[in-house]
mmCIF file of C-alpha atoms and ligand atoms in Angstrom:
data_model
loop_
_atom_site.group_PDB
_atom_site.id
_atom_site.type_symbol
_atom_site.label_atom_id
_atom_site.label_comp_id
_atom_site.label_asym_id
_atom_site.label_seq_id
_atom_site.Cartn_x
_atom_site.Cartn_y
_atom_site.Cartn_z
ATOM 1 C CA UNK A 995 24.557 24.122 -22.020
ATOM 2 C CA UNK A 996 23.592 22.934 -25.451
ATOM 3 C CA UNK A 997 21.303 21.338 -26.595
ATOM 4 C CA UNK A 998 22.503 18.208 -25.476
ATOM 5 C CA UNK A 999 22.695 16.606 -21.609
ATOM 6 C CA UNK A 1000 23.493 13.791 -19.634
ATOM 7 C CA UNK A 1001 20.332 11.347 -18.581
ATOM 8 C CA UNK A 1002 19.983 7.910 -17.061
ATOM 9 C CA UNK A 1003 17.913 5.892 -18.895
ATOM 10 C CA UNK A 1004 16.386 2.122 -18.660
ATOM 11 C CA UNK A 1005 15.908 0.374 -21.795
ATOM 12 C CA UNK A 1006 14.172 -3.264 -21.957
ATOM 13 C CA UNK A 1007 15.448 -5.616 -24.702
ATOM 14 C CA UNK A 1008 15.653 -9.054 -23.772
ATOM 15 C CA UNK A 1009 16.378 -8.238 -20.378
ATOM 16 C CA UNK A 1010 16.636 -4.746 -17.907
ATOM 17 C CA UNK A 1011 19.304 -2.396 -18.616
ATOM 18 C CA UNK A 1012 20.037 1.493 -17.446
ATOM 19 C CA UNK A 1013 22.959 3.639 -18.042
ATOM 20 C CA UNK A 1014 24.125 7.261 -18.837
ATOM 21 C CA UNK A 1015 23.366 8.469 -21.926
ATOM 22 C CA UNK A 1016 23.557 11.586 -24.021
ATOM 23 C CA UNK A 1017 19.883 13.308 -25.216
ATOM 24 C CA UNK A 1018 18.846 16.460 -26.471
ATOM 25 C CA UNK A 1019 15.442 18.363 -26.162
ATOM 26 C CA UNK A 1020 13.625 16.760 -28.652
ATOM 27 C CA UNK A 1021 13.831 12.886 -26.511
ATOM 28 C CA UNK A 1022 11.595 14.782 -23.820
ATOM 29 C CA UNK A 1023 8.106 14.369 -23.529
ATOM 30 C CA UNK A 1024 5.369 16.603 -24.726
ATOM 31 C CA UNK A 1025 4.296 19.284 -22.305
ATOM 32 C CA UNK A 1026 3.740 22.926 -21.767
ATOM 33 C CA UNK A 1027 6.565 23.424 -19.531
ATOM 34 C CA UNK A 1028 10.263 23.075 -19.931
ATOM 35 C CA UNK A 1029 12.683 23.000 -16.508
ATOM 36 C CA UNK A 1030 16.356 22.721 -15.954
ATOM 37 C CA UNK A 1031 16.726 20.318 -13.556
ATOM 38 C CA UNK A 1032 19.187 20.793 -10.528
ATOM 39 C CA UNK A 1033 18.471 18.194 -8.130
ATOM 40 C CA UNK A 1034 16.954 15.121 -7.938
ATOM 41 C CA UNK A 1035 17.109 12.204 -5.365
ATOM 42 C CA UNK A 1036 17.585 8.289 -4.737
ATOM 43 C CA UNK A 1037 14.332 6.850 -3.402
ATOM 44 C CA UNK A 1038 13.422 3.024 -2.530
ATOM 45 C CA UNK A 1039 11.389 3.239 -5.402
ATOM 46 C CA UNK A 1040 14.150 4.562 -7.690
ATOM 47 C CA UNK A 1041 16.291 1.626 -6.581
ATOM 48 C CA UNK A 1042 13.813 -1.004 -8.336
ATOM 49 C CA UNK A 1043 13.693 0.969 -11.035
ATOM 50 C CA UNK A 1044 17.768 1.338 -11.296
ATOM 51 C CA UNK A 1045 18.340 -2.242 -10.664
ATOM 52 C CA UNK A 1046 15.131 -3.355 -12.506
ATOM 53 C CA UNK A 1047 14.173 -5.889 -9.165
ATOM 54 C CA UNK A 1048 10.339 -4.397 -9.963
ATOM 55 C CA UNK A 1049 8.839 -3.041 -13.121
ATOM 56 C CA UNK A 1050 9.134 0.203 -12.511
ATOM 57 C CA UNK A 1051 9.458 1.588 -15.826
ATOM 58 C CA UNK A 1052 6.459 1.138 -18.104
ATOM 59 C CA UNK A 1053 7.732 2.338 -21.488
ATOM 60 C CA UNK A 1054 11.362 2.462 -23.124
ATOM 61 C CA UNK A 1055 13.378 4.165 -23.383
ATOM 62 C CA UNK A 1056 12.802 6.252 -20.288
ATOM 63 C CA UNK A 1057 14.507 8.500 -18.215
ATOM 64 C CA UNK A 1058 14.314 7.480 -14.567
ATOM 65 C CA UNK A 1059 13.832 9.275 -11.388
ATOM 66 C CA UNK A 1060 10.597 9.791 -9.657
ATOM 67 C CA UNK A 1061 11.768 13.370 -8.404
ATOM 68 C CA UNK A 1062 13.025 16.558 -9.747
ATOM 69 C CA UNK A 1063 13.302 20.062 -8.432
ATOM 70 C CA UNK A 1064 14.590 22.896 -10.895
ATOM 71 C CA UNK A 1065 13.809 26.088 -12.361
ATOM 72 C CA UNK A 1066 11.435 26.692 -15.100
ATOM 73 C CA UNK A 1067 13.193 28.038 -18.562
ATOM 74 C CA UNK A 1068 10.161 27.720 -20.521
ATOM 75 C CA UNK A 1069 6.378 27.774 -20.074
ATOM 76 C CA UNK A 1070 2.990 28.037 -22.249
ATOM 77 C CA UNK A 1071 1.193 27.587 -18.985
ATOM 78 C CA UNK A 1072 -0.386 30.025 -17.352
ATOM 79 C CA UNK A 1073 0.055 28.478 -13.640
ATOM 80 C CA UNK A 1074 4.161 29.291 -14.270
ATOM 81 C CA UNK A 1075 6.961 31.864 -15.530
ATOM 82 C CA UNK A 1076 10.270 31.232 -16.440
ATOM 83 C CA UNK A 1077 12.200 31.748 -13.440
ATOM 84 C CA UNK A 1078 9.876 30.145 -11.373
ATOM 85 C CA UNK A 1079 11.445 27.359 -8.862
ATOM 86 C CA UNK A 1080 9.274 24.085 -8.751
ATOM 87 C CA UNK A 1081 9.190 20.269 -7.607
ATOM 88 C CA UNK A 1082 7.858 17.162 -9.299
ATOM 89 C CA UNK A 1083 6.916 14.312 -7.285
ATOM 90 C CA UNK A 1084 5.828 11.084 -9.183
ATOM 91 C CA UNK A 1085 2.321 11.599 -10.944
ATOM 92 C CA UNK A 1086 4.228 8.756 -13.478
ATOM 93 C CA UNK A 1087 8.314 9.567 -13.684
ATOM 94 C CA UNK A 1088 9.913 7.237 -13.952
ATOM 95 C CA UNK A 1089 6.746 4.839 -14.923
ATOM 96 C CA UNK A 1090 5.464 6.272 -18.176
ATOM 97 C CA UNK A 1091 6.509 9.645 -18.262
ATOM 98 C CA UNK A 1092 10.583 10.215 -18.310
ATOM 99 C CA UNK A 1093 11.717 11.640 -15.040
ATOM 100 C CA UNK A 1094 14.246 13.519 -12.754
ATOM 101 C CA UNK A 1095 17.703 11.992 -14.124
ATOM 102 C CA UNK A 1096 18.124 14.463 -16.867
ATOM 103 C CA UNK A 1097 19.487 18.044 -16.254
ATOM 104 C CA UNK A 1098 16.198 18.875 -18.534
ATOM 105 C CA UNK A 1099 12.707 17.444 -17.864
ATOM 106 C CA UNK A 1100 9.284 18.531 -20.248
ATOM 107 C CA UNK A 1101 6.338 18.253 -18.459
ATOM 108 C CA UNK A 1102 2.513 19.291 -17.965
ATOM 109 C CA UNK A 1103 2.289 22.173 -15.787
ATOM 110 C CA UNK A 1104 -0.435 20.732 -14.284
ATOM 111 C CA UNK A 1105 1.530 18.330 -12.773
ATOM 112 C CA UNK A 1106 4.489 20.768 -11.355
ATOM 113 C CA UNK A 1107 3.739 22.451 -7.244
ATOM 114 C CA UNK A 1108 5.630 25.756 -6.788
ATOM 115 C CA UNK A 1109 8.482 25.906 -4.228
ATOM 116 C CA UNK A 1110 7.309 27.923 -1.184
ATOM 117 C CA UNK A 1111 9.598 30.589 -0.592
ATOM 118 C CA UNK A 1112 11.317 29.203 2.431
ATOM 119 C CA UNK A 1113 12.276 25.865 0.616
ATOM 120 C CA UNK A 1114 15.684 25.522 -1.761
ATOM 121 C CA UNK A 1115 15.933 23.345 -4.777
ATOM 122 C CA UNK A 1116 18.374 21.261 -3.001
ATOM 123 C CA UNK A 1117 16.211 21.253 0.094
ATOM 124 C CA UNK A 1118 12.885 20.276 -2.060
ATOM 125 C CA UNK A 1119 15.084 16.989 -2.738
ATOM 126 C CA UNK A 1120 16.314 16.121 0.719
ATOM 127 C CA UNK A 1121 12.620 15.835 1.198
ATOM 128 C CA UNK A 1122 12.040 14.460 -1.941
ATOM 129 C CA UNK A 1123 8.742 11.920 -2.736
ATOM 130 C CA UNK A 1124 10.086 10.066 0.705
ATOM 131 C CA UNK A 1125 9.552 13.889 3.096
ATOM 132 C CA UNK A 1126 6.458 14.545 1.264
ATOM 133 C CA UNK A 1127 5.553 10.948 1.539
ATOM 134 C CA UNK A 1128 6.268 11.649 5.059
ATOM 135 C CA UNK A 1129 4.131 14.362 5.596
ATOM 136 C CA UNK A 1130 1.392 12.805 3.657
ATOM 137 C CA UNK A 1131 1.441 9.801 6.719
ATOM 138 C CA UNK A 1132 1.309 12.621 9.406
ATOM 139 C CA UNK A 1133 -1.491 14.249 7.703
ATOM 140 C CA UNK A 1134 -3.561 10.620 7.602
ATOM 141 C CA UNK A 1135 -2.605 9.999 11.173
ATOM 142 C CA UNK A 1136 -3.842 13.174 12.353
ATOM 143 C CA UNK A 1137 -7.291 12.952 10.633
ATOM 144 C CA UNK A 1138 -9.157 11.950 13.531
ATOM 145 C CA UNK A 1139 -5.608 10.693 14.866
ATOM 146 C CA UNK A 1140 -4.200 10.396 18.061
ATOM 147 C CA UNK A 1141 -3.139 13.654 19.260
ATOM 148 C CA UNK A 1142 0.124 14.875 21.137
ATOM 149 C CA UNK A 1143 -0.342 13.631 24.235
ATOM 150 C CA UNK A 1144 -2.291 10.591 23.255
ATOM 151 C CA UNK A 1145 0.142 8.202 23.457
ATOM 152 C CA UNK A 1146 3.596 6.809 21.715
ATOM 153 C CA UNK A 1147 3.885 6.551 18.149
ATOM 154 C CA UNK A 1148 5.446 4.219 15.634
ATOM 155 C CA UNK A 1149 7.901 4.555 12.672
ATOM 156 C CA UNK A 1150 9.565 1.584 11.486
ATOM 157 C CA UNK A 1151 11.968 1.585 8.680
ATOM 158 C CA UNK A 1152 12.850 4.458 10.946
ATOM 159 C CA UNK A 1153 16.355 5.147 9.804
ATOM 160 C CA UNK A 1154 15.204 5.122 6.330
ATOM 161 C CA UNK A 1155 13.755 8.470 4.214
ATOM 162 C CA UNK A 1156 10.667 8.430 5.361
ATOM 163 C CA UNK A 1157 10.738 7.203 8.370
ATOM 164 C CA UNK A 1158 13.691 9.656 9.357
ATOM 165 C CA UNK A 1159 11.745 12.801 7.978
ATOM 166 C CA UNK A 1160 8.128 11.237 10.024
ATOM 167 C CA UNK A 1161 10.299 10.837 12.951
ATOM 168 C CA UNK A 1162 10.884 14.393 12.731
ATOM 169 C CA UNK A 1163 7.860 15.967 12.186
ATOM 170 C CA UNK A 1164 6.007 13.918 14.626
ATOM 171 C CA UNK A 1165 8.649 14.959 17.472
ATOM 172 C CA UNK A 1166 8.283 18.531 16.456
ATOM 173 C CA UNK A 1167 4.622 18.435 16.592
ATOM 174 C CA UNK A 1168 4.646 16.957 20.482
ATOM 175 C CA UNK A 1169 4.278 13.578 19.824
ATOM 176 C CA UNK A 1170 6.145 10.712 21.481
ATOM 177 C CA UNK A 1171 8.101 8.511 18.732
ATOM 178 C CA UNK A 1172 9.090 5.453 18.957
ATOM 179 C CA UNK A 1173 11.291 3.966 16.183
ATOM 180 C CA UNK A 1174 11.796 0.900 14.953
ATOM 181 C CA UNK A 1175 14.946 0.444 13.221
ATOM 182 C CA UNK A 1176 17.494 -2.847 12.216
ATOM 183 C CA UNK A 1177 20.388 -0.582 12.527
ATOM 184 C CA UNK A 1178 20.542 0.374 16.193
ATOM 185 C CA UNK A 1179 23.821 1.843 15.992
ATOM 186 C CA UNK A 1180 21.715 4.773 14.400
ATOM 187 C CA UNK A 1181 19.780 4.702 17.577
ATOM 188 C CA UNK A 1182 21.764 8.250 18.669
ATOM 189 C CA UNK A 1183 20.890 9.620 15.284
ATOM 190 C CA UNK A 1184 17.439 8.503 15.619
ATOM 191 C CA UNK A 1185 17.195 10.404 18.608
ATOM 192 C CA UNK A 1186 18.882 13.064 17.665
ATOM 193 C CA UNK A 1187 15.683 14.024 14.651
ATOM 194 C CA UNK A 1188 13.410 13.478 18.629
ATOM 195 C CA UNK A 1189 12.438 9.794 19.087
ATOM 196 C CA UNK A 1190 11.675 9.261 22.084
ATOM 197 C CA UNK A 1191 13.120 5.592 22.375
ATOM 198 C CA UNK A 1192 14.607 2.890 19.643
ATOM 199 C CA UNK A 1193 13.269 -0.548 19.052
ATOM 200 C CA UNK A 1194 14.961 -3.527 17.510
ATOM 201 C CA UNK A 1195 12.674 -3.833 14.233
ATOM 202 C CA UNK A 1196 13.707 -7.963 14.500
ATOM 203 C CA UNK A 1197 10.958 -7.711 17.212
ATOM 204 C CA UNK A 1198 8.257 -6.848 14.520
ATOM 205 C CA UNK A 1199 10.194 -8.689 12.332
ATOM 206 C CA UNK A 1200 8.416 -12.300 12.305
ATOM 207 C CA UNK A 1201 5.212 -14.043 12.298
ATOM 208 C CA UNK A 1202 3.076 -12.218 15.788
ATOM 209 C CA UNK A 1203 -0.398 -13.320 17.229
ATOM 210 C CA UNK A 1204 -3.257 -11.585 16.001
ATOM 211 C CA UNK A 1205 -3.698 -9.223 19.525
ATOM 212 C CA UNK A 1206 -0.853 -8.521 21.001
ATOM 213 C CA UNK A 1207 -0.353 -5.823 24.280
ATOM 214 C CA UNK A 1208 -1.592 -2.506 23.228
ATOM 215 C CA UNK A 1209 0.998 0.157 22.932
ATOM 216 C CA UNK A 1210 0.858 2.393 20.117
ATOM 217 C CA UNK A 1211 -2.009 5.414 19.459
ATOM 218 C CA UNK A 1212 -0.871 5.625 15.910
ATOM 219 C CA UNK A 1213 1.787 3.899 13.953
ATOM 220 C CA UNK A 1214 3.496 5.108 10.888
ATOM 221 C CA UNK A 1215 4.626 1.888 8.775
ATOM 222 C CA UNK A 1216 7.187 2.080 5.584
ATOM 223 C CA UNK A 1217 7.737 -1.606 5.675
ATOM 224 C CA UNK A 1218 4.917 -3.508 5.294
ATOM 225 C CA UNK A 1219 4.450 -7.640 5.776
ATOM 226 C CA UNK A 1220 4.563 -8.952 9.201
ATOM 227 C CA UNK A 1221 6.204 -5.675 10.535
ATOM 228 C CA UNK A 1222 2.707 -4.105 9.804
ATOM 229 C CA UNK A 1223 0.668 -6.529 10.842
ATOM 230 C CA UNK A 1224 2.077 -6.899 14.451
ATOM 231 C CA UNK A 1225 2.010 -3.150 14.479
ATOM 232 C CA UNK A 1226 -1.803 -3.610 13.979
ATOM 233 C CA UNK A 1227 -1.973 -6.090 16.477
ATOM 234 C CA UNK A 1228 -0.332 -4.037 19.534
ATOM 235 C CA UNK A 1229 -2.403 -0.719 18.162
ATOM 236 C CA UNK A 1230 -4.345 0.726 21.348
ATOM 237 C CA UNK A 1231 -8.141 1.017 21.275
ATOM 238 C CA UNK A 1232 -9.435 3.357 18.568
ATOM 239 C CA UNK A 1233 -5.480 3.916 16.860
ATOM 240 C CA UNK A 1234 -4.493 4.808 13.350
ATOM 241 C CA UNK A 1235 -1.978 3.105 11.322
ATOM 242 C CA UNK A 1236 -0.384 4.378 8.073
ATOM 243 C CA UNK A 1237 0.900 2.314 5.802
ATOM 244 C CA UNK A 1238 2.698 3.634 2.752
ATOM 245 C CA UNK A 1239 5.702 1.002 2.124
ATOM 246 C CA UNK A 1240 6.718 -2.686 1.422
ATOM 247 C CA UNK A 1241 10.491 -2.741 2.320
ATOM 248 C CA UNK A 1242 9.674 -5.861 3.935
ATOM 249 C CA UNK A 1243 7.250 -7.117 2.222
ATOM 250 C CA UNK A 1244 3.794 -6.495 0.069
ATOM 251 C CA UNK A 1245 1.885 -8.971 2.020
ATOM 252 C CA UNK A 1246 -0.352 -7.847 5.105
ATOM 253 C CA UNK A 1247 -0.429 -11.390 7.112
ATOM 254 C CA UNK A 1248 -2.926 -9.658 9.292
ATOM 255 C CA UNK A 1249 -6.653 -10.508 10.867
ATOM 256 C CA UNK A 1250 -9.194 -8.305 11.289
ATOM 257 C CA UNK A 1251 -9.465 -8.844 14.957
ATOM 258 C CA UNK A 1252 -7.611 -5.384 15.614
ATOM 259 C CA UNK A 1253 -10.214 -3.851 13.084
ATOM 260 C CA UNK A 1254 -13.076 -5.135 15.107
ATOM 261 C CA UNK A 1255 -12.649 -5.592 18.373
ATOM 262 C CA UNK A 1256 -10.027 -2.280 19.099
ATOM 263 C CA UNK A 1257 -11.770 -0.130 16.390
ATOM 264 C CA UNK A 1258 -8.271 -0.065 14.728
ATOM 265 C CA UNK A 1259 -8.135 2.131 11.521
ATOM 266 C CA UNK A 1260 -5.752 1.195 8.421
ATOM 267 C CA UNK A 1261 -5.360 4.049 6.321
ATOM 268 C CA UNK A 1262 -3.138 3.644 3.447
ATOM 269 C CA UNK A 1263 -0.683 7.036 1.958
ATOM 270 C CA UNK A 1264 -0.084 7.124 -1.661
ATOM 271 C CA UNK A 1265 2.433 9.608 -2.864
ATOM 272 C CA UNK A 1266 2.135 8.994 -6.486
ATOM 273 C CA UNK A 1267 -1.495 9.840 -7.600
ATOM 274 C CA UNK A 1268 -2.366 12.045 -4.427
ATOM 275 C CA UNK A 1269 -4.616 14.995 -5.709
ATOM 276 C CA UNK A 1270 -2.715 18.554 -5.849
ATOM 277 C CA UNK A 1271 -4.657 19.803 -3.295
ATOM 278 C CA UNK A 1272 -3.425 17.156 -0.963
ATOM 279 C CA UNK A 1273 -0.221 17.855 -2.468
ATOM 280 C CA UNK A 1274 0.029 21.570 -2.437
ATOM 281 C CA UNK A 1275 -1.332 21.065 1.512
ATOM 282 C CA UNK A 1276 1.986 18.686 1.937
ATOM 283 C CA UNK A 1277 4.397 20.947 0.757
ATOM 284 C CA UNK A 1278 2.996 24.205 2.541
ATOM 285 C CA UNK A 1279 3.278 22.264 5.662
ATOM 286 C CA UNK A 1280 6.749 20.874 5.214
ATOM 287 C CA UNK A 1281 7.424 24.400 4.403
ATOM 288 C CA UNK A 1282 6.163 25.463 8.249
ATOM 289 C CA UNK A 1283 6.830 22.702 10.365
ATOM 290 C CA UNK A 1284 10.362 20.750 8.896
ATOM 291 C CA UNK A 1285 13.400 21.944 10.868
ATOM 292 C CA UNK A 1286 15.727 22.263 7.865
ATOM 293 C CA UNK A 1287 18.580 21.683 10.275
ATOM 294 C CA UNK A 1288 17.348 18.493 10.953
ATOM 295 C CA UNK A 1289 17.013 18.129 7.829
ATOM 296 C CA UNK A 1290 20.205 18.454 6.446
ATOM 297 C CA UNK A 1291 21.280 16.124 9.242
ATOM 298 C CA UNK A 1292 19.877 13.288 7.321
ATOM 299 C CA UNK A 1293 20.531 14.131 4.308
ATOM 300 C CA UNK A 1294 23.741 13.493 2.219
ATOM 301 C CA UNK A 1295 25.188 14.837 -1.327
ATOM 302 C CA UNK A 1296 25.158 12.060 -4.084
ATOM 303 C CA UNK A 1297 26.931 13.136 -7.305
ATOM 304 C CA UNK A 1298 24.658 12.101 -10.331
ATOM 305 C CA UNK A 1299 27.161 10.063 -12.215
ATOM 306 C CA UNK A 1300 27.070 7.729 -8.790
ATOM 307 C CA UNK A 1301 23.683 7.354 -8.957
ATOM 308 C CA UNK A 1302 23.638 3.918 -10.822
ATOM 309 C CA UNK A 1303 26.282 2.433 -8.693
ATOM 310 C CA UNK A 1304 25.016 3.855 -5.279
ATOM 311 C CA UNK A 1305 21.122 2.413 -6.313
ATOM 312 C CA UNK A 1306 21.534 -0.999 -4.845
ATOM 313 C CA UNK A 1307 22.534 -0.008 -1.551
ATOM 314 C CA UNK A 1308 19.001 1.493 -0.597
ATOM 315 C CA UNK A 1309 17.328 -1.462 -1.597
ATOM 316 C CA UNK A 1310 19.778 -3.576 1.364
ATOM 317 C CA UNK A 1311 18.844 -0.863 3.286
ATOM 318 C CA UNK A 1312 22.295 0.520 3.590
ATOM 319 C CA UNK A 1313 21.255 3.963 2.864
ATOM 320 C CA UNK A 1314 20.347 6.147 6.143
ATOM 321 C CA UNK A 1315 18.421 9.280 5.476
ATOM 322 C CA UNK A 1316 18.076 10.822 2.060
ATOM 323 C CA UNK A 1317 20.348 11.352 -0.725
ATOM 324 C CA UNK A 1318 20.448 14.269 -3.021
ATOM 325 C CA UNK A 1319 21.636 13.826 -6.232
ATOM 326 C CA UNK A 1320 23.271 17.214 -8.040
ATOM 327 C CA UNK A 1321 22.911 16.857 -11.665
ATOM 328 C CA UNK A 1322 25.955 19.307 -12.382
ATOM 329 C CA UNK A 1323 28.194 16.761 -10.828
HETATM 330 N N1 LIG B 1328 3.111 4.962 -0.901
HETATM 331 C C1 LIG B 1328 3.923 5.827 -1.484
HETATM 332 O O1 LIG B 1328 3.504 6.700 -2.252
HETATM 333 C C2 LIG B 1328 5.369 5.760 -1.152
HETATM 334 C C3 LIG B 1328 6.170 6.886 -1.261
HETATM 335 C C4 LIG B 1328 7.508 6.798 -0.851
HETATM 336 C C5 LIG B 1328 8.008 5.585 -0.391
HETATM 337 N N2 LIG B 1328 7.198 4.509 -0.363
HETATM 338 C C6 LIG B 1328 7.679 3.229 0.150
HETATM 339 O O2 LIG B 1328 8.003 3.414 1.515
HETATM 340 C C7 LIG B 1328 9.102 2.597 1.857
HETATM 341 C C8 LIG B 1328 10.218 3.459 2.429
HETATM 342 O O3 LIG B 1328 10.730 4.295 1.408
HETATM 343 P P1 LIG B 1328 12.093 5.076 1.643
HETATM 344 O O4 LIG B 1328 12.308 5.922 0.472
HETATM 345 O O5 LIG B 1328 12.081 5.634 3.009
HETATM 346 O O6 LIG B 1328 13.115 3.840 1.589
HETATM 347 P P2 LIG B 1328 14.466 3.637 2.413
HETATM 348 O O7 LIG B 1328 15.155 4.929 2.607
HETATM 349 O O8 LIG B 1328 15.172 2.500 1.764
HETATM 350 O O9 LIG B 1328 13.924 3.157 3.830
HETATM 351 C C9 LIG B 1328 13.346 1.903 4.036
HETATM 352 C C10 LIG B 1328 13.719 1.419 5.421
HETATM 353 O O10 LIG B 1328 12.985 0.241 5.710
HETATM 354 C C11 LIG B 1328 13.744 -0.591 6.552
HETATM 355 N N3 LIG B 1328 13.868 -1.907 5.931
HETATM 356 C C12 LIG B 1328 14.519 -2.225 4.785
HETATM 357 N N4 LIG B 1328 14.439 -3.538 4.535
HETATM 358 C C13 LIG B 1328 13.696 -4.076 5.548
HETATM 359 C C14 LIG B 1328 13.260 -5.392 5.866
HETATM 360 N N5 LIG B 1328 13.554 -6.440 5.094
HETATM 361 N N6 LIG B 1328 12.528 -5.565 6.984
HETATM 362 C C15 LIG B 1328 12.219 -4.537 7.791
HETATM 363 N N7 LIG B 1328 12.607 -3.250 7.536
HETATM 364 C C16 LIG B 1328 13.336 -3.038 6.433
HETATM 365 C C17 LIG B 1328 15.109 0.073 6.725
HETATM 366 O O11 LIG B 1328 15.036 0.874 7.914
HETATM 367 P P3 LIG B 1328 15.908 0.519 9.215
HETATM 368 O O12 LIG B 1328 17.314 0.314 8.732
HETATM 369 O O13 LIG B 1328 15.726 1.674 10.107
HETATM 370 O O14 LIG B 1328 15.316 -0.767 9.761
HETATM 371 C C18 LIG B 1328 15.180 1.006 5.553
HETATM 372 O O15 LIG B 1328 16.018 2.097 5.797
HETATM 373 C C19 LIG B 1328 9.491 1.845 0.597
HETATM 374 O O16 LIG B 1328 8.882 0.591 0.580
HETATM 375 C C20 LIG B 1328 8.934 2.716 -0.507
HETATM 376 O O17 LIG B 1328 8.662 1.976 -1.673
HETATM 377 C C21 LIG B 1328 5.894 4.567 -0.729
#
């Protein structure tokens, strides 16, 4: 390749735009470590910052895409080699540092977690921020969590990416899933990654009472608003509930009577800013515990120059699984 490659890239005039265009090496950012990128991915979050439905992107012009997986051809930092395979998850792509829509990205190494062995560039993006995301709400649930065993577990936004990848790690690990989905003709998929049983999310859907029959030991919520809050409010005695998404909604319309009387515990998962420890811990374990053919069951192959086109359909929550995106193509 030359010098030159294909990005997609959101400008702000007097209104949102994004399209294609041609850069060269010099548009990257500063950093001490240069990668060719192979694979990226289409999350939620990429869809607002496509469409430009949220203010994603916090300088312009910037390449978008909050993920990138590749292979490192150039490196003044210690931590990594040329050759070396890696993934970047967030830590500002996309918001104020240009991200994985580039077939080159420039970056701090600091910022960059090594792919274990076991884990391809095209797998790291099936995962993606949504797996890792994933594994980051199994880790908070099981901090003092229910355990296997314990009782059923929640995932709505079930058929989406992380829901899909929670449902499967949770099953794998013993628990009983239950997911919540507004697409029950994906109920036989659903069950096919090990949920136990499907749910009708318009059940969680609308306004609920504050207490409401207990049924879940631990919930893991993507969607936010009144789906969380009567997921709070049918929480068993002493239950922990993720919450890491707003699909629905950014609003909690929640009391605190599930806090106080049912010792309920709300821990929030953020992806973005999450430490590298925390990070390094994610990725180890998705490494150990995913079943990759599982995974590639919910994943699908998205050309790059389709990204812009395809990015409104995950936001209507027409996309099931994960996509990855092949730069070459
Ligand atoms: N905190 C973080 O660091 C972090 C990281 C990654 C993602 N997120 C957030 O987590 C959420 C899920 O991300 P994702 O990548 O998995 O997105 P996704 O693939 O689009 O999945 C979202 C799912 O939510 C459900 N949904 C969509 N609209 C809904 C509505 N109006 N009411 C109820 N459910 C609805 C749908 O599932 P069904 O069709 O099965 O109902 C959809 O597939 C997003 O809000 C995203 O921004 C946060």
């Amino acid at each position: 390749m030359s010098d030159s490659f294909k990005a997609l890239v959101a400008r702000k005039d007097d209104s949102h735009s994004c399209d294609y265009e041609t850069l060269t090496l010099d548009d990257l950012d500063v950093g001490d470590v240069t990668v060719s990128v192979d694979y990226s991915t289409l999350n939620f979050k990429d869809g607002l910052a496509i469409t430009g439905a949220a203010p994603i992107a916090q300088r312009q012009p910037l390449i978008l895409g909050i993920d990138y997986s590749g292979t490192v051809i150039e490196s003044q930092h210690t931590g990594f080699n040329v050759g070396d395979r890696v993934v970047m998850n967030g830590y500002g792509a996309s918001e104020y540092l240009h991200g994985g829509y580039a077939e080159r990205a420039r970056v701090s190494g600091d910022l960059l977690v090594k792919l274990p062995d076991s884990i391809s560039n095209a797998q790291a993006m099936a995962i993606g921020t949504a797996g890792y995301t994933a594994m980051l709400s199994v880790m908070a649930l099981q901090n003092n969590g229910p355990a296997p065993g314990d009782g059923p577990i929640l995932v709505t936004g079930a058929a989406g990416g992380v829901g899909s990848v929670a449902i499967s790690l949770l099953a794998d690990l013993g628990y009983e899933v239950v997911a919540s989905t507004g697409r029950m003709s994906e109920a036989e998929f659903l069950k096919s990654l090990g949920a136990a049983d499907t749910l009708d999310r318009a059940g969680l859907s609308e306004r609920g009472k504050p207490l409401q029959k207990e049924q879940w030991a631990g919930v893991v919520d993507c969607v936010g608003s009144h789906t969380l809050a009567n997921a709070i409010a049918q929480t068993r005695y002493d239950g922990v509930v993720t919450a890491c998404g707003l699909a629905q909604g950014a609003d909690l319309p929640a009391t605190v009577m599930p806090f106080i009387l049912r010792n309920v515990r709300l821990q929030g998962v953020d992806s973005v800013q999450a430490p590298m420890a925390r990070r390094l811990t994610a990725w180890s374990r998705l490494a150990d515990e995913l079943d990759m053919q599982k995974l590639e069951a919910l994943s699908f192959d998205l050309p790059f120059s389709e990204v812009l086109s395809r990015a409104p359909d995950i936001l209507a929550g027409k996309t099931r699984g994960r996509a990855v995106v092949d730069l070459s193509r």
